[in-house]
Structure formats: C-alpha cells, structure tokens
Short mmCIF file of C-alpha atoms and ligand atoms in Angstrom, two decimals:
data_model
loop_
_atom_site.label_atom_id
_atom_site.label_comp_id
_atom_site.label_asym_id
_atom_site.label_seq_id
_atom_site.Cartn_x
_atom_site.Cartn_y
_atom_site.Cartn_z
CA GLN F 1 -8.48 14.90 -36.07
CA ALA F 2 -9.82 12.79 -33.39
CA LYS F 3 -9.27 15.09 -31.00
CA SER F 4 -10.61 18.33 -31.78
CA GLY F 5 -13.35 16.07 -31.90
CA GLY F 6 -12.86 15.43 -27.81
CA ARG F 7 -13.04 18.54 -27.30
CA ASP F 8 -16.43 19.68 -28.85
CA HIS F 9 -18.01 16.77 -26.83
CA ALA F 10 -16.54 18.23 -23.71
CA ARG F 11 -19.28 21.62 -24.36
CA MET F 12 -21.78 18.97 -22.68
CA PHE F 13 -19.20 18.49 -19.97
CA THR F 14 -19.01 20.75 -16.34
CA PRO F 15 -16.60 23.58 -16.63
CA GLN F 16 -14.19 21.50 -14.18
CA MET F 17 -14.28 18.71 -16.57
CA GLN F 18 -13.42 21.05 -19.15
CA GLU F 19 -10.49 22.21 -17.84
CA GLN F 20 -10.39 19.04 -16.86
CA GLN F 21 -9.78 18.17 -20.60
CA LEU F 22 -8.32 20.97 -21.18
CA GLN F 23 -4.70 20.32 -19.16
CA GLN F 24 -5.28 16.67 -20.51
CA LEU F 25 -4.61 17.67 -23.71
CA HIS F 26 -1.64 20.45 -23.22
CA LEU F 27 -0.06 17.73 -21.00
CA GLU F 28 -0.06 15.03 -24.28
CA SER F 29 0.85 17.67 -26.57
CA ASP F 30 3.68 18.45 -23.87
CA LEU F 31 4.51 14.39 -23.65
CA ARG F 32 4.84 14.22 -27.10
CA HIS F 33 8.30 16.35 -27.08
CA ALA F 34 8.93 15.01 -23.30
CA ALA F 35 10.94 12.62 -24.80
CA GLU F 36 13.15 14.36 -26.88
CA ARG F 37 13.70 17.01 -24.81
CA GLN F 38 15.20 14.53 -22.03
CA GLU F 39 12.74 15.62 -19.59
CA LEU F 40 11.74 12.11 -18.58
CA VAL F 41 13.74 10.24 -16.07
CA LEU F 42 13.86 7.26 -13.91
CA TYR F 43 13.89 7.08 -10.41
CA TYR F 44 15.58 3.90 -9.01
CA GLN F 45 14.30 2.01 -5.94
CA PRO F 46 16.23 -0.71 -4.08
CA ARG F 47 14.89 -4.45 -4.07
CA ILE F 48 16.02 -5.87 -0.75
CA ASP F 49 16.95 -9.35 -0.35
CA ALA F 50 14.48 -10.36 2.66
CA ARG F 51 17.42 -13.28 4.37
CA SER F 52 20.45 -11.42 3.71
CA GLY F 53 19.30 -7.43 3.64
CA CYS F 54 21.60 -7.38 0.59
CA LEU F 55 20.56 -5.40 -2.37
CA ASN F 56 19.21 -7.91 -4.61
CA GLY F 57 18.57 -5.39 -7.16
CA VAL F 58 16.33 -2.02 -8.33
CA GLU F 59 13.00 -1.32 -9.80
CA SER F 60 13.35 1.64 -12.36
CA LEU F 61 10.07 3.92 -11.90
CA ILE F 62 9.74 6.70 -14.69
CA ARG F 63 9.01 10.18 -13.86
CA TRP F 64 8.39 13.55 -15.67
CA GLN F 65 10.66 16.54 -15.12
CA HIS F 66 8.12 18.99 -16.72
CA PRO F 67 9.64 22.80 -17.20
CA GLN F 68 6.49 24.61 -15.42
CA HIS F 69 4.94 21.46 -13.34
CA GLY F 70 7.82 20.55 -12.32
CA LEU F 71 8.29 16.89 -11.59
CA ILE F 72 5.32 14.52 -12.25
CA ALA F 73 4.24 11.46 -10.90
CA PRO F 74 3.68 8.04 -13.27
CA ASP F 75 0.24 8.04 -12.61
CA SER F 76 -0.81 11.27 -13.61
CA PHE F 77 1.27 11.04 -17.57
CA ILE F 78 0.77 7.18 -17.98
CA PRO F 79 -2.74 6.76 -19.00
CA ALA F 80 -2.71 9.89 -20.96
CA ALA F 81 0.46 8.62 -22.71
CA GLU F 82 -1.24 5.04 -23.04
CA GLU F 83 -3.99 6.41 -24.44
CA SER F 84 -2.19 8.79 -26.87
CA GLY F 85 0.00 5.59 -28.03
CA LEU F 86 2.80 7.21 -26.84
CA ILE F 87 3.60 4.64 -24.37
CA VAL F 88 5.18 2.84 -26.99
CA SER F 89 8.10 5.06 -27.59
CA ILE F 90 8.54 6.26 -23.67
CA GLY F 91 8.14 2.98 -22.98
CA ALA F 92 10.96 1.88 -25.63
CA TRP F 93 13.37 4.59 -23.96
CA VAL F 94 12.50 3.50 -20.44
CA ILE F 95 13.80 0.27 -21.51
CA ARG F 96 16.87 1.41 -23.23
CA GLU F 97 17.62 4.19 -20.26
CA ALA F 98 17.51 1.29 -17.84
CA CYS F 99 19.68 -0.88 -19.71
CA ARG F 100 22.42 1.76 -20.23
CA GLN F 101 22.11 2.43 -16.80
CA GLN F 102 23.11 -1.02 -15.98
CA VAL F 103 26.05 -1.19 -18.28
CA ALA F 104 26.99 2.65 -17.03
CA TRP F 105 27.10 1.08 -12.97
CA ARG F 106 28.70 -1.72 -14.12
CA GLU F 107 31.29 0.25 -15.87
CA ALA F 108 31.43 2.12 -12.61
CA GLY F 109 32.79 -0.17 -10.67
CA MET F 110 29.93 -1.26 -9.54
CA GLY F 111 28.50 -4.36 -10.16
CA ASP F 112 26.13 -6.07 -12.03
CA ILE F 113 22.65 -4.17 -10.25
CA ALA F 114 19.67 -6.02 -11.59
CA VAL F 115 16.74 -3.50 -12.94
CA SER F 116 13.41 -4.20 -13.42
CA ILE F 117 11.34 -2.35 -15.91
CA ASN F 118 7.49 -1.78 -15.77
CA LEU F 119 5.66 -2.84 -19.01
CA SER F 120 2.30 -1.19 -19.97
CA ALA F 121 -0.20 -3.33 -21.67
CA ILE F 122 -0.04 -1.17 -24.80
CA GLN F 123 3.74 -2.56 -25.14
CA LEU F 124 2.99 -5.82 -25.22
CA LYS F 125 0.77 -5.55 -27.98
CA SER F 126 2.53 -2.94 -29.77
CA GLY F 127 3.94 -6.05 -31.44
CA GLY F 128 7.37 -4.89 -31.65
CA LEU F 129 8.29 -5.22 -27.94
CA ALA F 130 10.37 -8.42 -28.93
CA ALA F 131 12.57 -6.92 -32.12
CA THR F 132 13.14 -3.89 -29.44
CA LEU F 133 14.28 -5.96 -26.70
CA ARG F 134 16.51 -7.58 -29.56
CA GLU F 135 18.39 -4.57 -30.94
CA VAL F 136 19.02 -3.36 -26.78
CA LEU F 137 20.72 -6.20 -26.27
CA ARG F 138 23.01 -5.88 -29.36
CA GLU F 139 23.26 -2.49 -28.28
CA PHE F 140 23.95 -2.67 -24.55
CA ALA F 141 25.75 -5.49 -22.96
CA VAL F 142 23.59 -6.24 -20.23
CA THR F 143 22.88 -9.51 -18.91
CA PRO F 144 19.50 -10.15 -20.03
CA GLY F 145 18.87 -12.61 -16.77
CA GLN F 146 19.79 -8.99 -14.76
CA VAL F 147 16.71 -7.85 -16.54
CA GLU F 148 13.18 -7.81 -14.86
CA PHE F 149 10.10 -7.01 -16.83
CA GLU F 150 7.00 -6.17 -14.68
CA LEU F 151 3.82 -6.79 -15.74
CA THR F 152 -0.14 -6.58 -14.02
CA GLU F 153 -2.63 -9.47 -14.25
CA SER F 154 -4.61 -7.35 -16.18
CA ILE F 155 -2.42 -7.18 -18.79
CA LEU F 156 -1.65 -10.70 -18.38
CA MET F 157 -5.24 -12.02 -18.54
CA ASP F 158 -6.14 -9.67 -21.61
CA ASN F 159 -5.50 -11.71 -24.72
CA VAL F 160 -3.97 -14.93 -23.27
CA ASP F 161 -2.82 -16.96 -25.76
CA ASP F 162 -1.33 -13.73 -27.57
CA THR F 163 0.33 -12.66 -24.30
CA ILE F 164 1.76 -16.31 -23.34
CA ALA F 165 3.05 -16.13 -26.63
CA THR F 166 4.82 -12.66 -26.25
CA LEU F 167 6.38 -13.83 -22.64
CA HIS F 168 7.97 -16.92 -23.96
CA ALA F 169 9.76 -14.56 -26.46
CA ILE F 170 11.07 -12.41 -23.81
CA LYS F 171 11.82 -15.38 -21.71
CA ALA F 172 13.90 -16.97 -24.88
CA LEU F 173 15.63 -14.28 -24.97
CA GLY F 174 17.06 -14.50 -21.39
CA PHE F 175 15.12 -12.16 -18.95
CA ALA F 176 13.06 -12.13 -16.14
CA LEU F 177 9.46 -11.87 -16.04
CA SER F 178 7.45 -10.89 -12.96
CA ILE F 179 3.90 -9.94 -11.79
CA ASP F 180 3.17 -6.83 -10.21
CA ASP F 181 0.53 -5.66 -7.53
CA PHE F 182 -0.54 -9.39 -7.03
CA GLY F 183 -3.53 -9.83 -5.93
CA THR F 184 -5.48 -6.84 -7.02
CA GLY F 185 -6.14 -8.60 -10.41
CA TYR F 186 -7.92 -11.04 -11.61
CA SER F 187 -5.65 -14.37 -12.70
CA SER F 188 -7.28 -17.21 -13.17
CA LEU F 189 -4.96 -19.91 -11.03
CA ASN F 190 -5.03 -21.83 -13.81
CA TYR F 191 -3.43 -19.75 -16.69
CA LEU F 192 -0.95 -18.45 -13.91
CA CYS F 193 1.03 -21.55 -14.40
CA ARG F 194 1.10 -21.52 -18.30
CA PHE F 195 3.33 -17.98 -17.98
CA PRO F 196 6.41 -18.39 -17.85
CA LEU F 197 7.32 -16.28 -14.88
CA ASP F 198 9.80 -16.14 -12.19
CA LYS F 199 8.33 -13.79 -9.57
CA LEU F 200 5.23 -12.57 -8.00
CA LYS F 201 5.52 -9.19 -6.29
CA ILE F 202 2.18 -8.36 -3.50
CA ASP F 203 0.07 -5.61 -3.83
CA MET F 204 1.08 -3.17 -1.37
CA SER F 205 -3.08 -3.12 -0.08
CA PHE F 206 -1.94 -6.36 1.62
CA VAL F 207 1.49 -5.39 2.25
CA GLN F 208 1.18 -1.81 4.59
CA ASP F 209 -0.04 -2.33 8.16
CA ILE F 210 0.46 -6.10 7.51
CA HIS F 211 2.04 -6.29 11.58
CA GLY F 212 -1.78 -5.21 12.39
CA SER F 213 -3.97 -7.32 10.02
CA PRO F 214 -4.93 -10.73 10.63
CA GLN F 215 -6.71 -10.72 7.40
CA ASN F 216 -3.80 -8.95 5.56
CA LEU F 217 -1.07 -11.63 6.92
CA ALA F 218 -3.39 -14.40 5.69
CA VAL F 219 -3.38 -13.46 2.13
CA THR F 220 0.19 -12.32 2.46
CA LYS F 221 1.41 -15.89 3.17
CA THR F 222 -1.50 -17.19 1.13
CA ILE F 223 0.33 -15.73 -1.92
CA VAL F 224 4.11 -16.35 -0.81
CA GLY F 225 2.90 -20.58 -0.69
CA LEU F 226 0.58 -20.08 -3.85
CA GLY F 227 4.17 -18.64 -5.44
CA HIS F 228 6.73 -20.84 -3.82
CA THR F 229 4.58 -23.68 -4.86
CA LEU F 230 5.03 -22.69 -8.33
CA GLY F 231 8.53 -22.01 -8.49
CA LEU F 232 7.88 -18.57 -8.42
CA SER F 233 10.09 -15.73 -5.59
CA VAL F 234 7.68 -13.72 -3.95
CA THR F 235 7.93 -9.75 -3.62
CA ALA F 236 6.16 -7.45 -0.95
CA GLU F 237 6.21 -4.27 -1.82
CA GLY F 238 5.09 -1.24 0.17
CA VAL F 239 7.32 -1.95 3.14
CA GLU F 240 7.29 0.77 5.36
CA SER F 241 8.38 -0.12 9.24
CA ALA F 242 10.79 -2.36 10.46
CA ALA F 243 7.66 -4.10 11.91
CA ASP F 244 6.35 -4.99 8.98
CA ALA F 245 9.64 -5.82 7.64
CA ASP F 246 9.64 -8.44 10.62
CA VAL F 247 6.42 -10.10 9.84
CA LEU F 248 6.93 -10.94 5.86
CA ARG F 249 10.48 -11.94 6.51
CA HIS F 250 8.72 -14.34 8.59
CA ALA F 251 5.72 -15.19 6.14
CA GLY F 252 8.17 -16.35 3.78
CA CYS F 253 8.54 -13.22 1.18
CA ASP F 254 12.09 -13.40 -0.59
CA GLU F 255 12.36 -9.78 -1.66
CA LEU F 256 11.18 -6.59 0.11
CA GLN F 257 10.74 -2.81 -1.53
CA GLY F 258 9.58 0.17 0.64
CA TYR F 259 10.27 3.49 1.64
CA TYR F 260 11.61 1.59 5.26
CA PHE F 261 14.48 0.79 2.96
CA ALA F 262 14.66 3.38 0.58
CA ARG F 263 12.77 5.42 -1.82
CA PRO F 264 12.89 6.02 -5.67
CA MET F 265 16.15 7.57 -6.25
CA PRO F 266 17.40 9.38 -9.13
CA GLN F 267 20.52 7.43 -10.29
CA ALA F 268 22.90 10.20 -8.18
CA GLN F 269 21.65 9.62 -5.45
CA PHE F 270 21.44 5.79 -5.38
CA ILE F 271 24.88 5.85 -5.87
CA VAL F 272 25.78 7.60 -2.75
CA TRP F 273 23.16 5.66 -0.99
CA LEU F 274 24.37 2.32 -1.99
CA ALA F 275 28.16 3.43 -1.05
CA GLN F 276 26.77 4.50 2.65
CA SER F 277 24.37 1.19 3.11
CA ALA F 278 26.13 -1.55 1.35
CA ALA F 279 29.08 -2.12 4.02
CA PRO F 280 26.79 -2.46 6.77
CA ARG F 281 24.22 -4.95 5.29
CA ALA F 282 27.19 -6.84 4.10
CA ALA F 283 28.11 -7.33 7.40
P1 C2E U 329 4.28 -0.29 -9.25
O1 C2E U 329 5.39 -0.81 -10.54
O2 C2E U 329 3.33 -1.09 -8.56
O3 C2E U 329 5.60 0.57 -8.17
C1 C2E U 329 5.14 0.94 -6.95
C2 C2E U 329 4.42 2.38 -6.81
O4 C2E U 329 4.73 2.57 -5.22
C3 C2E U 329 5.73 3.58 -7.24
O5 C2E U 329 5.16 4.96 -7.56
C4 C2E U 329 6.87 3.33 -5.64
O6 C2E U 329 7.14 4.84 -5.56
C5 C2E U 329 5.48 3.63 -4.41
N1 C2E U 329 6.10 2.88 -3.63
C6 C2E U 329 6.72 2.30 -3.16
N2 C2E U 329 7.51 1.88 -1.97
C7 C2E U 329 6.59 2.25 -1.14
C8 C2E U 329 6.04 2.44 -0.13
O7 C2E U 329 6.94 1.91 0.71
N3 C2E U 329 4.79 2.91 0.40
C9 C2E U 329 4.40 3.68 -0.48
N4 C2E U 329 3.01 4.43 -0.18
N5 C2E U 329 4.49 3.61 -1.58
C10 C2E U 329 5.50 2.97 -2.72
P2 C2E U 329 5.51 5.41 -8.54
O8 C2E U 329 6.77 5.24 -8.89
O9 C2E U 329 4.36 6.66 -8.53
O10 C2E U 329 4.71 4.67 -9.77
C11 C2E U 329 3.42 4.42 -9.73
C12 C2E U 329 2.97 3.57 -11.17
O11 C2E U 329 3.16 4.09 -11.95
C13 C2E U 329 3.81 2.24 -10.73
O12 C2E U 329 3.37 1.36 -9.79
C14 C2E U 329 3.66 1.37 -12.25
O13 C2E U 329 2.22 1.05 -12.39
C15 C2E U 329 3.89 3.05 -13.37
N6 C2E U 329 5.20 3.21 -13.47
C16 C2E U 329 6.31 3.56 -13.19
N7 C2E U 329 7.27 3.80 -14.18
C17 C2E U 329 6.68 2.92 -15.16
C18 C2E U 329 7.66 2.93 -16.40
O14 C2E U 329 8.91 2.92 -16.18
N8 C2E U 329 6.09 2.44 -17.43
C19 C2E U 329 5.15 2.51 -17.41
N9 C2E U 329 4.74 1.12 -18.42
N10 C2E U 329 4.47 2.00 -15.89
C20 C2E U 329 4.85 3.13 -14.79
MG1 MG U 330 6.23 -1.86 -10.42
MG1 MG U 331 3.52 -2.74 -7.86
MG1 MG U 332 0.85 -0.74 -9.50
#
C-alpha cells in the first residue's frame, strides 16, 4: 500500500517529524470512520446584510468531534481529507447536511435561511459534483438559490475550462457561487468575468483592523469596485469590531461576517442567537 511506503520514507526524518506523520496516519484512519460514526458536525456563522443589519444567511463550517482529541478545526483535517480523497464523501455529507438543516429550519417556522457551503478543489474535480447536487435536490425541498457554494481562487484558476463548465452546471441547477478568500490568490481578471459568479468574499487579512490601515482600506475599496462593476455582491469576512464594520459598510460592502456579529455555532445555539438577535435587528 502507498501508505506503508510513506512510512518507510519517514525513517529519514527527524523523530519529531516522524511523530507528526504517525499522528497524521492515525487521524486519517480515524477520519475514514468519522462520517459513519456521526462525528462530523456543521457549525453555522451568520452573514449580515451591511445596510439593514438583518440576517442574510449562514456559512456552514465543518468540525470533527473526535472521541479522544475533542473538537477539531477544519484546517487540521481537511488537508488530510483532501490528500486521501476522503473529502469527496465528506464534502457530499456536508452538502446533504446543510440542505437537510435548511429544510429543517424552514419546517420549524424559521423561514428560508440561505446557507453557504465551502467546496474543495478535489470535489470540483471529482466529476460527481453535479450528480450529487441533483440527488440532493431530489431528496430535499431546498430552494437552490438559497444555497451558495464558496470556492477559492486557486480552485478556479486550476484547469479553467473544465472549471467553467462545472460551474455552469452548478448554476444551471439554480445554486449560487462565490469566491472565498478573494485577494489572496492569483485570479486573472480576464477569467474572472468568465466564471458565472454571484459574490466575492474579501479575505480576512484585508478586513481585520481595517479601521487602522489605509492600505487595507484601499485594497478593500478596489475589490468592492471590481465586484460591483462585474455585477457581484461583496462580502467582508473576519469582521471583529464595530469600528471595522463601520468602515466596511462605508467602503460599500454588501454583507459582513465575523466574530463581532457572531462566531460559528452549532445549530441549537444558532436558533437561540437568532431568537435573541432578530428583534433588535429588524427594528
Ligand atoms: P473560510 O471558508 O474562509 O471560513 C472562514 C474562517 O474564518 C472560519 O474558520 C471561521 O470560523 C473564521 N472566522 C469567522 N469570523 C472570524 C473573525 O471575525 N475572526 C477570525 N479570526 N476568524 C473568523 P474555520 O471554521 O476554522 O474554517 C477554516 C477553513 O476551513 C474555512 O475557511 C474553509 O476554507 C475550510 N472549511 C470549513 N468548512 C469546510 C467544509 O465543509 N468543506 C471544505 N472543503 N472546507 C471547509
Ligand atoms: Mg468560506
Ligand atoms: Mg474565507
Ligand atoms: Mg479560508
């Protein structure tokens, strides 16, 4: 097996690196069972309309409730999931779970809450994504326009023609598309208008402490201008203070997301947050 080959190579590494590799291997075999053991869970972070302050929707963010290691953040296991290919089945679970939750919220009388879902490059390339989405549409009574997929620039720029075709297939089903972490990748502006996009999400690195950084403000205004020129809505993520929210609103951002408004929460906590925050926001 390829894995034991990798283990032999590890002999050349320092003990510390070997340790890391071993941990990685354990994690990977654990990850293989995480979905069936129902250890994966989606957290939801509110996205707020910059002008009205109302809830626009939520971003779904995966966590792994590991029986020994506790709650594991996506940055600690998504790379392993991508390397092993497990991301295809995990990603399909994320899509189903987010759609199931959206329908459950509606049936609980909470209305249509838009949900965005992060996609990995491997999922996009796997070739089965459109089929998965069609299946989900058959299984759940979701409004596809209320489900948005977030892709990073590097995903888009890798194999552009195939990507454009896949994105058109997703759009044809009625789903919305956004670019995540915008400004950190290397999007060719030439291609940008060829992707059937709805939204740009400005990377957090430009957003944080924007009230004290003329440079970040300049970059943000440029992205807002570019997005609006292309007919896209623009979100700022990583908003941590009222001061930053103010500056971003004035810079023309359409949507704000960040710890200042709410952290990612399990769905039960999100319901409580919504009940407590809805009244003052709607006023
Ligand atoms: P992302 O999609 O760019 O998500 C934003 C990340 O920033 C989230 O981290 C979120 O918790 C965090 N965040 C939100 N507001 C703030 C803030 O005000 N300040 C700071 N410092 N951070 C904030 P998280 O949940 O750890 O996710 C990290 C990354 O993992 C995500 O970045 C996304 O790329 C990936 N990811 C999460 N869920 C999924 C998934 O279901 N599938 C795939 N393929 N990737 C996922
Ligand atoms: Mg995202
Ligand atoms: Mg992001
Ligand atoms: Mg990210």
